PDB file of C-alpha atoms in Angstrom:
ATOM      1  CA  MET A   1       0.000   0.000   0.000  1.00 75.00           C
ATOM      2  CA  ARG A   2       2.894   2.347   0.684  1.00 76.00           C
ATOM      3  CA  HIS A   3       4.035   2.352  -2.922  1.00 76.00           C
ATOM      4  CA  SER A   4       0.679   2.195  -4.678  1.00 82.00           C
ATOM      5  CA  LEU A   5      -0.227   5.408  -6.509  1.00 81.00           C
ATOM      6  CA  TYR A   6      -3.809   5.398  -5.247  1.00 84.00           C
ATOM      7  CA  SER A   7      -3.238   4.612  -1.565  1.00 85.00           C
ATOM      8  CA  THR A   8      -0.079   6.723  -1.313  1.00 86.00           C
ATOM      9  CA  THR A   9      -1.698   9.895  -2.620  1.00 82.00           C
ATOM     10  CA  THR A  10      -5.040   9.319  -0.879  1.00 86.00           C
ATOM     11  CA  LEU A  11      -3.484   8.795   2.552  1.00 86.00           C
ATOM     12  CA  ARG A  12      -0.534  11.158   1.852  1.00 86.00           C
ATOM     13  CA  LEU A  13       1.869   8.550   3.140  1.00 86.00           C
ATOM     14  CA  TRP A  14       4.932  10.783   2.707  1.00 85.00           C
ATOM     15  CA  THR A  15       3.710  12.873   5.662  1.00 85.00           C
ATOM     16  CA  LEU A  16       3.791  11.975   9.358  1.00 87.00           C
ATOM     17  CA  LYS A  17       0.017  12.337   9.513  1.00 89.00           C
ATOM     18  CA  GLY A  18      -0.395  10.006   6.561  1.00 86.00           C
ATOM     19  CA  GLU A  19       1.961   7.468   8.110  1.00 88.00           C
ATOM     20  CA  LYS A  20      -0.099   7.587  11.296  1.00 90.00           C
ATOM     21  CA  ARG A  21      -3.322   7.033   9.337  1.00 89.00           C
ATOM     22  CA  LEU A  22      -1.827   3.961   7.682  1.00 89.00           C
ATOM     23  CA  TYR A  23      -0.936   2.445  11.052  1.00 90.00           C
ATOM     24  CA  GLU A  24      -4.412   3.304  12.346  1.00 91.00           C
ATOM     25  CA  LEU A  25      -5.955   1.543   9.354  1.00 89.00           C
ATOM     26  CA  LEU A  26      -3.872  -1.584   9.920  1.00 89.00           C
ATOM     27  CA  ALA A  27      -4.706  -1.554  13.637  1.00 90.00           C
ATOM     28  CA  GLU A  28      -8.444  -1.228  13.015  1.00 89.00           C
ATOM     29  CA  MET A  29      -8.222  -4.126  10.584  1.00 88.00           C
ATOM     30  CA  GLY A  30      -6.515  -6.191  13.284  1.00 88.00           C
ATOM     31  CA  LEU A  31      -3.373  -6.786  11.221  1.00 86.00           C
ATOM     32  CA  PRO A  32      -0.175  -7.142  13.286  1.00 86.00           C
ATOM     33  CA  LEU A  33       2.780  -5.191  11.870  1.00 86.00           C
ATOM     34  CA  VAL A  34       4.854  -8.378  11.919  1.00 87.00           C
ATOM     35  CA  GLN A  35       2.407  -9.898   9.444  1.00 85.00           C
ATOM     36  CA  CYS A  36       2.183  -6.740   7.328  1.00 84.00           C
ATOM     37  CA  ARG A  37       5.940  -6.620   6.821  1.00 83.00           C
ATOM     38  CA  GLN A  38       6.043 -10.117   5.353  1.00 81.00           C
ATOM     39  CA  LYS A  39       5.429 -11.111   1.780  1.00 79.00           C
ATOM     40  CA  TYR A  40       1.760 -11.760   1.121  1.00 75.00           C
ATOM     41  CA  CYS A  41       2.381 -15.483   0.625  1.00 74.00           C
ATOM     42  CA  GLY A  42       4.100 -15.605   4.025  1.00 78.00           C
ATOM     43  CA  MET A  43       1.213 -14.073   5.975  1.00 81.00           C
ATOM     44  CA  ASP A  44      -1.003 -16.120   8.246  1.00 85.00           C
ATOM     45  CA  ILE A  45      -3.523 -17.876   6.011  1.00 83.00           C
ATOM     46  CA  SER A  46      -6.497 -16.745   8.112  1.00 85.00           C
ATOM     47  CA  LEU A  47      -5.461 -13.097   7.660  1.00 84.00           C
ATOM     48  CA  ARG A  48      -4.995 -13.584   3.931  1.00 80.00           C
ATOM     49  CA  ASN A  49      -8.466 -15.051   3.594  1.00 82.00           C
ATOM     50  CA  GLU A  50     -10.031 -12.125   5.461  1.00 86.00           C
ATOM     51  CA  LEU A  51      -7.894  -9.349   3.966  1.00 84.00           C
ATOM     52  CA  GLN A  52     -10.313  -8.302   1.231  1.00 83.00           C
ATOM     53  CA  SER A  53     -13.320  -8.095   3.552  1.00 86.00           C
ATOM     54  CA  LEU A  54     -11.243  -6.201   6.131  1.00 85.00           C
ATOM     55  CA  LEU A  55     -10.167  -3.653   3.520  1.00 86.00           C
ATOM     56  CA  GLU A  56     -13.724  -3.242   2.267  1.00 84.00           C
ATOM     57  CA  SER A  57     -15.004  -2.620   5.798  1.00 87.00           C
ATOM     58  CA  LYS A  58     -12.567   0.269   6.390  1.00 86.00           C
ATOM     59  CA  ALA A  59     -12.224   1.680   2.870  1.00 83.00           C
ATOM     60  CA  GLU A  60     -14.949   4.325   3.153  1.00 85.00           C
ATOM     61  CA  LYS A  61     -13.662   5.691   6.463  1.00 87.00           C
ATOM     62  CA  TYR A  62     -10.194   6.271   5.008  1.00 86.00           C
ATOM     63  CA  GLY A  63     -11.338   7.484   1.593  1.00 85.00           C
ATOM     64  CA  LEU A  64     -10.089   4.360  -0.175  1.00 86.00           C
ATOM     65  CA  ASP A  65     -13.272   3.568  -2.072  1.00 83.00           C
ATOM     66  CA  ASN A  66     -11.398   2.541  -5.226  1.00 81.00           C
ATOM     67  CA  LEU A  67      -8.712   0.481  -3.522  1.00 80.00           C
ATOM     68  CA  LEU A  68     -10.140  -2.833  -4.718  1.00 78.00           C
ATOM     69  CA  PHE A  69     -11.012  -3.674  -8.301  1.00 79.00           C
ATOM     70  CA  ALA A  70     -11.962  -6.733 -10.335  1.00 81.00           C
ATOM     71  CA  SER A  71      -9.113  -8.616 -11.984  1.00 83.00           C
ATOM     72  CA  PHE A  72      -7.873 -12.021 -13.102  1.00 87.00           C
ATOM     73  CA  SER A  73      -5.301 -14.141 -11.305  1.00 83.00           C
ATOM     74  CA  THR A  74      -3.262 -17.244 -11.956  1.00 81.00           C
ATOM     75  CA  SER A  75      -1.370 -19.687  -9.771  1.00 76.00           C
ATOM     76  CA  GLN A  76       0.574 -22.900 -10.119  1.00 72.00           C
ATOM     77  CA  GLY A  77       0.494 -25.427  -7.331  1.00 69.00           C
ATOM     78  CA  PHE A  78       1.228 -23.874  -3.949  1.00 68.00           C
ATOM     79  CA  ARG A  79       3.138 -20.916  -5.366  1.00 67.00           C
ATOM     80  CA  SER A  80       1.944 -17.340  -4.993  1.00 71.00           C
ATOM     81  CA  LYS A  81      -0.994 -16.086  -7.004  1.00 78.00           C
ATOM     82  CA  PHE A  82      -0.292 -13.471  -9.652  1.00 83.00           C
ATOM     83  CA  SER A  83      -2.910 -10.942 -10.678  1.00 85.00           C
ATOM     84  CA  ALA A  84      -3.143  -9.334 -14.103  1.00 88.00           C
ATOM     85  CA  MET A  85      -1.744  -6.133 -12.573  1.00 88.00           C
ATOM     86  CA  ASP A  86       1.227  -8.088 -11.209  1.00 88.00           C
ATOM     87  CA  TYR A  87       2.001  -9.230 -14.736  1.00 90.00           C
ATOM     88  CA  VAL A  88       1.786  -5.679 -16.078  1.00 91.00           C
ATOM     89  CA  TYR A  89       4.178  -4.228 -13.508  1.00 92.00           C
ATOM     90  CA  ALA A  90       6.568  -7.186 -13.628  1.00 92.00           C
ATOM     91  CA  THR A  91       6.682  -7.182 -17.429  1.00 93.00           C
ATOM     92  CA  LEU A  92       7.432  -3.472 -17.629  1.00 94.00           C
ATOM     93  CA  ALA A  93      10.099  -3.764 -14.936  1.00 94.00           C
ATOM     94  CA  LEU A  94      11.802  -6.589 -16.834  1.00 94.00           C
ATOM     95  CA  LEU A  95      11.721  -4.566 -20.050  1.00 94.00           C
ATOM     96  CA  GLU A  96      13.229  -1.533 -18.317  1.00 94.00           C
ATOM     97  CA  THR A  97      15.808  -3.457 -16.312  1.00 92.00           C
ATOM     98  CA  THR A  98      18.672  -1.490 -14.782  1.00 91.00           C
ATOM     99  CA  ASP A  99      21.038  -4.432 -15.273  1.00 90.00           C
ATOM    100  CA  LYS A 100      23.775  -2.988 -17.493  1.00 87.00           C
ATOM    101  CA  GLU A 101      24.771  -6.444 -18.699  1.00 89.00           C
ATOM    102  CA  LYS A 102      21.382  -7.060 -20.302  1.00 91.00           C
ATOM    103  CA  THR A 103      20.627  -5.832 -23.801  1.00 91.00           C
ATOM    104  CA  PRO A 104      17.096  -4.852 -24.904  1.00 90.00           C
ATOM    105  CA  THR A 105      16.910  -8.238 -26.620  1.00 93.00           C
ATOM    106  CA  ASP A 106      17.794 -10.007 -23.365  1.00 94.00           C
ATOM    107  CA  ALA A 107      15.115  -8.021 -21.547  1.00 93.00           C
ATOM    108  CA  PHE A 108      12.509  -8.932 -24.154  1.00 94.00           C
ATOM    109  CA  LEU A 109      13.411 -12.619 -23.918  1.00 93.00           C
ATOM    110  CA  ASP A 110      13.092 -12.442 -20.128  1.00 92.00           C
ATOM    111  CA  VAL A 111       9.575 -11.093 -20.572  1.00 92.00           C
ATOM    112  CA  THR A 112       8.590 -13.884 -22.943  1.00 92.00           C
ATOM    113  CA  ASP A 113       9.944 -16.401 -20.427  1.00 89.00           C
ATOM    114  CA  GLY A 114       8.054 -14.710 -17.613  1.00 86.00           C
ATOM    115  CA  LEU A 115       4.771 -15.048 -19.470  1.00 86.00           C
ATOM    116  CA  THR A 116       5.228 -18.820 -19.535  1.00 83.00           C
ATOM    117  CA  ILE A 117       3.365 -20.463 -16.660  1.00 78.00           C
ATOM    118  CA  SER A 118       6.202 -22.934 -16.102  1.00 78.00           C
ATOM    119  CA  LYS A 119       8.724 -20.125 -15.506  1.00 81.00           C
ATOM    120  CA  LEU A 120       7.077 -18.165 -12.726  1.00 82.00           C
ATOM    121  CA  VAL A 121      10.489 -17.595 -11.155  1.00 86.00           C
ATOM    122  CA  VAL A 122      11.154 -15.028 -13.896  1.00 88.00           C
ATOM    123  CA  MET A 123       7.884 -13.277 -13.099  1.00 87.00           C
ATOM    124  CA  GLU A 124       8.802 -13.263  -9.403  1.00 87.00           C
ATOM    125  CA  LYS A 125      12.082 -11.589 -10.337  1.00 91.00           C
ATOM    126  CA  GLY A 126      10.134  -9.039 -12.370  1.00 92.00           C
ATOM    127  CA  LEU A 127       7.923  -8.261  -9.382  1.00 90.00           C
ATOM    128  CA  GLU A 128      10.965  -7.667  -7.197  1.00 91.00           C
ATOM    129  CA  CYS A 129      12.353  -5.309  -9.850  1.00 93.00           C
ATOM    130  CA  SER A 130       8.989  -3.553  -9.964  1.00 93.00           C
ATOM    131  CA  LYS A 131       9.058  -3.071  -6.187  1.00 91.00           C
ATOM    132  CA  GLN A 132      12.494  -1.476  -6.494  1.00 93.00           C
ATOM    133  CA  GLN A 133      11.128   0.864  -9.165  1.00 94.00           C
ATOM    134  CA  LEU A 134       8.170   1.881  -7.013  1.00 92.00           C
ATOM    135  CA  GLU A 135      10.397   2.447  -3.979  1.00 92.00           C
ATOM    136  CA  ALA A 136      12.663   4.682  -6.088  1.00 94.00           C
ATOM    137  CA  ILE A 137       9.631   6.586  -7.387  1.00 94.00           C
ATOM    138  CA  TYR A 138       8.337   7.067  -3.849  1.00 92.00           C
ATOM    139  CA  ARG A 139      11.689   8.399  -2.631  1.00 93.00           C
ATOM    140  CA  GLN A 140      12.029  10.829  -5.529  1.00 95.00           C
ATOM    141  CA  MET A 141       8.443  12.023  -5.208  1.00 93.00           C
ATOM    142  CA  GLN A 142       9.002  12.687  -1.511  1.00 92.00           C
ATOM    143  CA  THR A 143      12.182  14.608  -2.356  1.00 94.00           C
ATOM    144  CA  PHE A 144      10.290  16.767  -4.847  1.00 95.00           C
ATOM    145  CA  LEU A 145       7.681  17.654  -2.232  1.00 93.00           C
ATOM    146  CA  ASP A 146       9.999  18.066   0.758  1.00 92.00           C
ATOM    147  CA  MET A 147      12.347  20.340  -1.202  1.00 93.00           C
ATOM    148  CA  ASN A 148       9.520  22.249  -2.947  1.00 93.00           C
ATOM    149  CA  GLN A 149      10.932  21.241  -6.319  1.00 95.00           C
ATOM    150  CA  VAL A 150       7.587  21.147  -8.146  1.00 95.00           C
ATOM    151  CA  ILE A 151       7.593  24.620  -9.682  1.00 94.00           C
ATOM    152  CA  SER A 152       4.926  26.497 -11.599  1.00 93.00           C
ATOM    153  CA  ALA A 153       6.055  27.813 -14.977  1.00 92.00           C
ATOM    154  CA  GLY A 154       2.705  29.447 -15.696  1.00 91.00           C
ATOM    155  CA  PRO A 155       0.880  27.095 -18.074  1.00 93.00           C
ATOM    156  CA  PHE A 156       2.406  23.966 -16.506  1.00 94.00           C
ATOM    157  CA  LEU A 157       4.271  22.592 -13.499  1.00 95.00           C
ATOM    158  CA  TYR A 158       7.745  21.163 -13.818  1.00 96.00           C
ATOM    159  CA  ALA A 159      10.259  19.208 -11.755  1.00 96.00           C
ATOM    160  CA  THR A 160      13.806  18.064 -12.450  1.00 96.00           C
ATOM    161  CA  VAL A 161      15.641  14.978 -11.226  1.00 96.00           C
ATOM    162  CA  ILE A 162      19.041  16.332 -10.229  1.00 93.00           C
ATOM    163  CA  GLU A 163      22.179  15.032 -11.919  1.00 90.00           C
ATOM    164  CA  GLY A 164      23.860  12.400  -9.757  1.00 90.00           C
ATOM    165  CA  THR A 165      20.658  11.226  -8.070  1.00 91.00           C
ATOM    166  CA  PRO A 166      21.233   7.532  -7.184  1.00 89.00           C
ATOM    167  CA  ASP A 167      17.799   6.487  -8.457  1.00 94.00           C
ATOM    168  CA  ALA A 168      18.211   8.261 -11.812  1.00 94.00           C
ATOM    169  CA  ARG A 169      19.029   4.893 -13.408  1.00 93.00           C
ATOM    170  CA  PHE A 170      15.392   3.872 -12.885  1.00 95.00           C
ATOM    171  CA  PHE A 171      13.903   7.043 -14.353  1.00 96.00           C
ATOM    172  CA  ALA A 172      15.909   6.925 -17.584  1.00 94.00           C
ATOM    173  CA  ALA A 173      13.188   4.651 -18.988  1.00 93.00           C
ATOM    174  CA  PRO A 174       9.809   5.746 -20.393  1.00 93.00           C
ATOM    175  CA  HIS A 175       7.396   3.791 -18.202  1.00 93.00           C
ATOM    176  CA  CYS A 176       9.174   4.450 -14.913  1.00 95.00           C
ATOM    177  CA  LEU A 177       9.519   8.147 -15.747  1.00 96.00           C
ATOM    178  CA  SER A 178       5.807   8.327 -16.575  1.00 95.00           C
ATOM    179  CA  LEU A 179       4.970   6.675 -13.257  1.00 94.00           C
ATOM    180  CA  LEU A 180       7.168   9.172 -11.437  1.00 96.00           C
ATOM    181  CA  ALA A 181       5.336  12.012 -13.178  1.00 95.00           C
ATOM    182  CA  ARG A 182       1.921  10.622 -12.232  1.00 93.00           C
ATOM    183  CA  PHE A 183       2.941  10.028  -8.604  1.00 93.00           C
ATOM    184  CA  THR A 184       4.444  13.500  -8.332  1.00 95.00           C
ATOM    185  CA  LEU A 185       1.503  15.337  -9.863  1.00 95.00           C
ATOM    186  CA  ARG A 186      -1.124  13.559  -7.773  1.00 91.00           C
ATOM    187  CA  ALA A 187       0.893  14.030  -4.595  1.00 92.00           C
ATOM    188  CA  HIS A 188       1.480  17.709  -5.355  1.00 93.00           C
ATOM    189  CA  VAL A 189      -2.218  18.302  -6.018  1.00 92.00           C
ATOM    190  CA  ALA A 190      -3.091  16.493  -2.771  1.00 89.00           C
ATOM    191  CA  VAL A 191      -1.037  18.930  -0.666  1.00 88.00           C
ATOM    192  CA  SER A 192      -1.205  22.103  -2.753  1.00 88.00           C
ATOM    193  CA  ARG A 193      -3.207  25.029  -1.423  1.00 86.00           C
ATOM    194  CA  SER A 194      -3.769  26.301  -4.941  1.00 84.00           C
ATOM    195  CA  LYS A 195      -6.937  25.081  -6.630  1.00 84.00           C
ATOM    196  CA  LYS A 196      -5.284  25.844  -9.958  1.00 88.00           C
ATOM    197  CA  SER A 197      -2.860  22.941  -9.502  1.00 88.00           C
ATOM    198  CA  ARG A 198      -5.576  20.459 -10.503  1.00 89.00           C
ATOM    199  CA  SER A 199      -5.807  22.072 -13.924  1.00 90.00           C
ATOM    200  CA  LEU A 200      -2.058  22.233 -14.611  1.00 93.00           C
ATOM    201  CA  PRO A 201      -0.093  19.547 -16.465  1.00 94.00           C
ATOM    202  CA  LEU A 202       3.338  18.437 -15.281  1.00 95.00           C
ATOM    203  CA  ILE A 203       6.652  18.110 -17.095  1.00 96.00           C
ATOM    204  CA  ILE A 204       9.497  16.125 -15.545  1.00 96.00           C
ATOM    205  CA  THR A 205      13.068  15.948 -16.807  1.00 96.00           C
ATOM    206  CA  THR A 206      15.726  13.471 -15.747  1.00 96.00           C
ATOM    207  CA  PRO A 207      19.330  12.764 -16.780  1.00 95.00           C
ATOM    208  CA  ASP A 208      19.359  10.079 -19.463  1.00 94.00           C
ATOM    209  CA  VAL A 209      22.029   7.957 -17.823  1.00 91.00           C
ATOM    210  CA  ARG A 210      21.271   5.052 -20.161  1.00 89.00           C
ATOM    211  CA  SER A 211      21.958   6.976 -23.349  1.00 87.00           C
ATOM    212  CA  PRO A 212      25.314   6.442 -25.079  1.00 84.00           C
ATOM    213  CA  GLU A 213      25.290  10.150 -25.904  1.00 85.00           C
ATOM    214  CA  PRO A 214      26.538  12.371 -23.069  1.00 86.00           C
ATOM    215  CA  ASN A 215      24.723  15.417 -21.734  1.00 91.00           C
ATOM    216  CA  THR A 216      21.201  14.322 -22.641  1.00 94.00           C
ATOM    217  CA  CYS A 217      17.984  14.172 -20.652  1.00 95.00           C
ATOM    218  CA  LEU A 218      14.514  12.696 -20.972  1.00 96.00           C
ATOM    219  CA  VAL A 219      11.477  14.964 -20.863  1.00 96.00           C
ATOM    220  CA  CYS A 220       8.023  13.618 -19.980  1.00 96.00           C
ATOM    221  CA  GLY A 221       4.753  15.542 -19.948  1.00 95.00           C
ATOM    222  CA  ILE A 222       1.434  14.378 -18.498  1.00 93.00           C
ATOM    223  CA  PRO A 223      -2.005  16.041 -18.501  1.00 92.00           C
ATOM    224  CA  PRO A 224      -3.566  17.602 -15.374  1.00 92.00           C
ATOM    225  CA  THR A 225      -5.374  15.437 -12.829  1.00 87.00           C
ATOM    226  CA  SER A 226      -8.646  17.158 -13.701  1.00 81.00           C
ATOM    227  CA  GLU A 227      -8.358  15.915 -17.287  1.00 76.00           C
ATOM    228  CA  GLU A 228     -10.402  12.726 -17.634  1.00 69.00           C
ATOM    229  CA  SER A 229      -9.644  12.204 -21.316  1.00 65.00           C
ATOM    230  CA  PRO A 230      -6.649   9.975 -22.137  1.00 64.00           C
ATOM    231  CA  ARG A 231      -5.512  12.546 -24.725  1.00 72.00           C
ATOM    232  CA  ASN A 232      -2.031  13.937 -24.207  1.00 79.00           C
ATOM    233  CA  PHE A 233      -1.184  17.087 -26.159  1.00 86.00           C
ATOM    234  CA  PHE A 234       2.486  17.141 -25.189  1.00 90.00           C
ATOM    235  CA  GLY A 235       3.649  15.120 -28.177  1.00 89.00           C
ATOM    236  CA  LYS A 236       2.684  17.874 -30.606  1.00 90.00           C
ATOM    237  CA  ALA A 237       3.812  20.624 -28.228  1.00 92.00           C
ATOM    238  CA  PHE A 238       7.243  19.030 -27.787  1.00 93.00           C
ATOM    239  CA  GLU A 239       7.677  18.687 -31.539  1.00 91.00           C
ATOM    240  CA  GLN A 240       6.712  22.310 -32.172  1.00 93.00           C
ATOM    241  CA  ALA A 241       8.975  23.611 -29.390  1.00 93.00           C
ATOM    242  CA  ALA A 242      11.922  21.587 -30.692  1.00 93.00           C
ATOM    243  CA  ASN A 243      11.407  22.833 -34.255  1.00 92.00           C
ATOM    244  CA  LYS A 244      10.913  26.428 -33.153  1.00 92.00           C
ATOM    245  CA  THR A 245      14.136  26.523 -31.130  1.00 93.00           C
ATOM    246  CA  GLY A 246      16.232  24.189 -33.258  1.00 92.00           C
ATOM    247  CA  SER A 247      16.777  21.997 -30.209  1.00 91.00           C
ATOM    248  CA  LYS A 248      18.523  18.678 -30.589  1.00 89.00           C
ATOM    249  CA  ALA A 249      15.597  16.420 -29.749  1.00 89.00           C
ATOM    250  CA  GLU A 250      14.822  12.777 -30.474  1.00 90.00           C
ATOM    251  CA  LEU A 251      11.149  11.836 -30.725  1.00 86.00           C
ATOM    252  CA  GLU A 252      11.698   8.104 -30.966  1.00 83.00           C
ATOM    253  CA  PHE A 253       9.590   6.736 -28.125  1.00 88.00           C
ATOM    254  CA  PHE A 254       6.299   4.892 -28.484  1.00 87.00           C
ATOM    255  CA  ASP A 255       4.670   7.488 -26.227  1.00 88.00           C
ATOM    256  CA  THR A 256       4.961  10.842 -27.972  1.00 88.00           C
ATOM    257  CA  ASN A 257       4.824  12.724 -24.671  1.00 92.00           C
ATOM    258  CA  ILE A 258       8.400  11.561 -23.947  1.00 94.00           C
ATOM    259  CA  ILE A 259      11.437  12.864 -25.804  1.00 95.00           C
ATOM    260  CA  ARG A 260      15.214  12.824 -25.487  1.00 95.00           C
ATOM    261  CA  LEU A 261      16.744  16.298 -25.401  1.00 94.00           C
ATOM    262  CA  SER A 262      20.194  17.827 -25.202  1.00 94.00           C
ATOM    263  CA  VAL A 263      20.694  19.386 -21.763  1.00 93.00           C
ATOM    264  CA  ASP A 264      22.200  22.466 -23.425  1.00 94.00           C
ATOM    265  CA  ASP A 265      18.903  23.068 -25.239  1.00 94.00           C
ATOM    266  CA  ARG A 266      16.648  22.526 -22.237  1.00 94.00           C
ATOM    267  CA  SER A 267      16.274  26.170 -21.182  1.00 93.00           C
ATOM    268  CA  LYS A 268      15.261  27.482 -24.600  1.00 95.00           C
ATOM    269  CA  PHE A 269      13.054  24.433 -25.142  1.00 95.00           C
ATOM    270  CA  PHE A 270      11.133  25.195 -21.937  1.00 94.00           C
ATOM    271  CA  ASP A 271      10.863  28.873 -22.863  1.00 94.00           C
ATOM    272  CA  ALA A 272       9.291  27.845 -26.166  1.00 94.00           C
ATOM    273  CA  LEU A 273       6.874  25.516 -24.370  1.00 94.00           C
ATOM    274  CA  ILE A 274       5.770  28.308 -22.050  1.00 94.00           C
ATOM    275  CA  SER A 275       5.123  30.506 -25.075  1.00 93.00           C
ATOM    276  CA  LEU A 276       3.213  27.765 -26.913  1.00 92.00           C
ATOM    277  CA  LEU A 277       1.024  26.731 -23.972  1.00 90.00           C
ATOM    278  CA  SER A 278       0.272  30.182 -22.552  1.00 85.00           C
TER     279      SER A 278
END
């Protein structure tokens, strides 16, 4: 629950008050901390069987109405169950591995192995990698908020992962960077005193430590939390800003709202974005 986007931002778990509310929730559910700190498969079976009903009974009080959702699951023998969401997170983590010895081809082959029911050990490895990603995202999001590093540029908010940040190796990948952006924006809106923050999109930049080219960064833009449509206008805006300023930009990602940019061009690129989106 600590590293889930929904529960983290709803309970504001990066604050002392939010941490206290989490412990209160667990106490009211009758879950000992010793059990909560174990892997799910290692918990007492009686607690596991009652967990869903316990969560449902306390969800409304803590504003967690959407904590549970319908899904599919699979299991083999007495091994842990895997939900469809587990597969999504594990697969993406395997594809965006931080292991420098693995090529993109190796990562893809790991994913194909992990989708085979007889090789659940690969999927378990993917889940562990996913947990590391989420922990890194949580730490960076907390840093952004604690250091007031989410800044308003007028038509949008922006935040920058500082060069040399230990977790930057995770964020130099499209999916993980997008997750960081979503976590950061929702958390910022949850604590911001400005009502306008709900209507502002967010742009995050991070050093592209995985790129063979030096002095490059990734730029990711996401729509405001008040925007219910899945449309994302940043792809076109990034392209126009790059063309207008002559910035050295690579628009090679599947998601057009993510680009690779020369750090030297970042300032003028952002100035052009402010002009375009104002």
